[in-house]
mmCIF file of C-alpha atoms in Angstrom:
data_model
loop_
_atom_site.group_PDB
_atom_site.id
_atom_site.type_symbol
_atom_site.label_atom_id
_atom_site.label_comp_id
_atom_site.label_asym_id
_atom_site.label_seq_id
_atom_site.Cartn_x
_atom_site.Cartn_y
_atom_site.Cartn_z
ATOM 1 C CA UNK A 1 227.022 -46.501 151.397
ATOM 2 C CA UNK A 2 225.844 -50.074 151.338
ATOM 3 C CA UNK A 3 228.127 -50.705 148.361
ATOM 4 C CA UNK A 4 231.046 -49.396 150.384
ATOM 5 C CA UNK A 5 230.238 -51.776 153.238
ATOM 6 C CA UNK A 6 229.975 -54.684 150.823
ATOM 7 C CA UNK A 7 233.241 -53.742 149.111
ATOM 8 C CA UNK A 8 234.992 -53.514 152.472
ATOM 9 C CA UNK A 9 233.654 -56.925 153.473
ATOM 10 C CA UNK A 10 234.897 -58.478 150.227
ATOM 11 C CA UNK A 11 238.270 -56.820 150.638
ATOM 12 C CA UNK A 12 238.552 -58.161 154.166
ATOM 13 C CA UNK A 13 237.661 -61.665 152.954
ATOM 14 C CA UNK A 14 240.409 -61.468 150.336
ATOM 15 C CA UNK A 15 242.909 -60.177 152.878
ATOM 16 C CA UNK A 16 241.951 -62.894 155.368
ATOM 17 C CA UNK A 17 242.451 -65.546 152.708
ATOM 18 C CA UNK A 18 245.752 -64.307 151.274
ATOM 19 C CA UNK A 19 247.559 -62.322 153.964
ATOM 20 C CA UNK A 20 249.540 -63.526 156.967
ATOM 21 C CA UNK A 21 247.717 -63.382 160.328
ATOM 22 C CA UNK A 22 249.506 -60.279 161.627
ATOM 23 C CA UNK A 23 248.531 -58.342 158.513
ATOM 24 C CA UNK A 24 244.955 -59.635 158.782
ATOM 25 C CA UNK A 25 244.807 -58.340 162.344
ATOM 26 C CA UNK A 26 246.087 -54.930 161.236
ATOM 27 C CA UNK A 27 243.655 -54.845 158.291
ATOM 28 C CA UNK A 28 240.769 -55.647 160.648
ATOM 29 C CA UNK A 29 241.735 -52.674 162.816
ATOM 30 C CA UNK A 30 241.777 -50.412 159.754
ATOM 31 C CA UNK A 31 238.466 -51.860 158.605
ATOM 32 C CA UNK A 32 236.925 -50.930 161.965
ATOM 33 C CA UNK A 33 238.090 -47.348 161.420
ATOM 34 C CA UNK A 34 236.622 -47.334 157.910
ATOM 35 C CA UNK A 35 233.328 -48.822 159.138
ATOM 36 C CA UNK A 36 233.096 -46.119 161.822
ATOM 37 C CA UNK A 37 233.778 -43.446 159.208
ATOM 38 C CA UNK A 38 231.047 -44.923 157.012
ATOM 39 C CA UNK A 39 228.653 -44.954 159.967
ATOM 40 C CA UNK A 40 229.441 -41.314 160.706
ATOM 41 C CA UNK A 41 228.983 -40.450 157.034
ATOM 42 C CA UNK A 42 225.600 -42.152 156.985
ATOM 43 C CA UNK A 43 224.590 -40.283 160.135
ATOM 44 C CA UNK A 44 225.736 -36.988 158.624
ATOM 45 C CA UNK A 45 223.791 -37.720 155.446
ATOM 46 C CA UNK A 46 220.620 -38.414 157.453
ATOM 47 C CA UNK A 47 221.124 -35.157 159.367
ATOM 48 C CA UNK A 48 221.642 -33.234 156.146
ATOM 49 C CA UNK A 49 218.527 -34.729 154.572
ATOM 50 C CA UNK A 50 216.496 -33.859 157.672
ATOM 51 C CA UNK A 51 217.813 -30.285 157.614
ATOM 52 C CA UNK A 52 216.961 -29.968 153.929
ATOM 53 C CA UNK A 53 213.440 -31.234 154.595
ATOM 54 C CA UNK A 54 213.029 -28.669 157.390
ATOM 55 C CA UNK A 55 214.311 -25.935 155.111
ATOM 56 C CA UNK A 56 211.811 -26.896 152.392
ATOM 57 C CA UNK A 57 209.032 -26.846 154.987
ATOM 58 C CA UNK A 58 210.066 -23.424 156.304
ATOM 59 C CA UNK A 59 210.248 -22.030 152.785
ATOM 60 C CA UNK A 60 206.736 -23.285 152.075
ATOM 61 C CA UNK A 61 205.472 -21.739 155.322
ATOM 62 C CA UNK A 62 207.248 -18.485 154.488
ATOM 63 C CA UNK A 63 205.637 -18.433 151.043
ATOM 64 C CA UNK A 64 202.167 -19.031 152.535
ATOM 65 C CA UNK A 65 202.775 -16.225 155.050
ATOM 66 C CA UNK A 66 203.920 -13.901 152.274
ATOM 67 C CA UNK A 67 200.759 -14.687 150.323
ATOM 68 C CA UNK A 68 198.565 -14.151 153.402
ATOM 69 C CA UNK A 69 200.250 -10.809 154.111
ATOM 70 C CA UNK A 70 199.677 -9.696 150.518
ATOM 71 C CA UNK A 71 195.975 -10.539 150.873
ATOM 72 C CA UNK A 72 195.769 -8.643 154.161
ATOM 73 C CA UNK A 73 197.446 -5.613 152.611
ATOM 74 C CA UNK A 74 195.090 -5.771 149.619
ATOM 75 C CA UNK A 75 192.056 -5.914 151.878
ATOM 76 C CA UNK A 76 193.423 -3.047 153.978
ATOM 77 C CA UNK A 77 193.845 -0.887 150.847
ATOM 78 C CA UNK A 78 190.336 -1.771 149.731
ATOM 79 C CA UNK A 79 189.034 -0.851 153.180
ATOM 80 C CA UNK A 80 190.694 2.557 152.873
ATOM 81 C CA UNK A 81 189.298 2.969 149.354
ATOM 82 C CA UNK A 82 192.716 2.743 147.690
ATOM 83 C CA UNK A 83 192.253 -0.382 145.646
#
């Protein structure tokens, strides 16, 4: 996303240099919209990464619980003389 910000800044510099003032003003308004969209995209990406990290954690916990349950069941069968 940093590349997008940099590209937008360079584009705005070029527009400011070559375009008439009224078009520069309009381009600045559009650039604000694009910057806000980039900010929201970055925020969404951070949220997604956090959710993925939580999911990985929960899967690891689930796997440990599954393993613990299997050990408990094995010990229970041994206690009943089945295994």
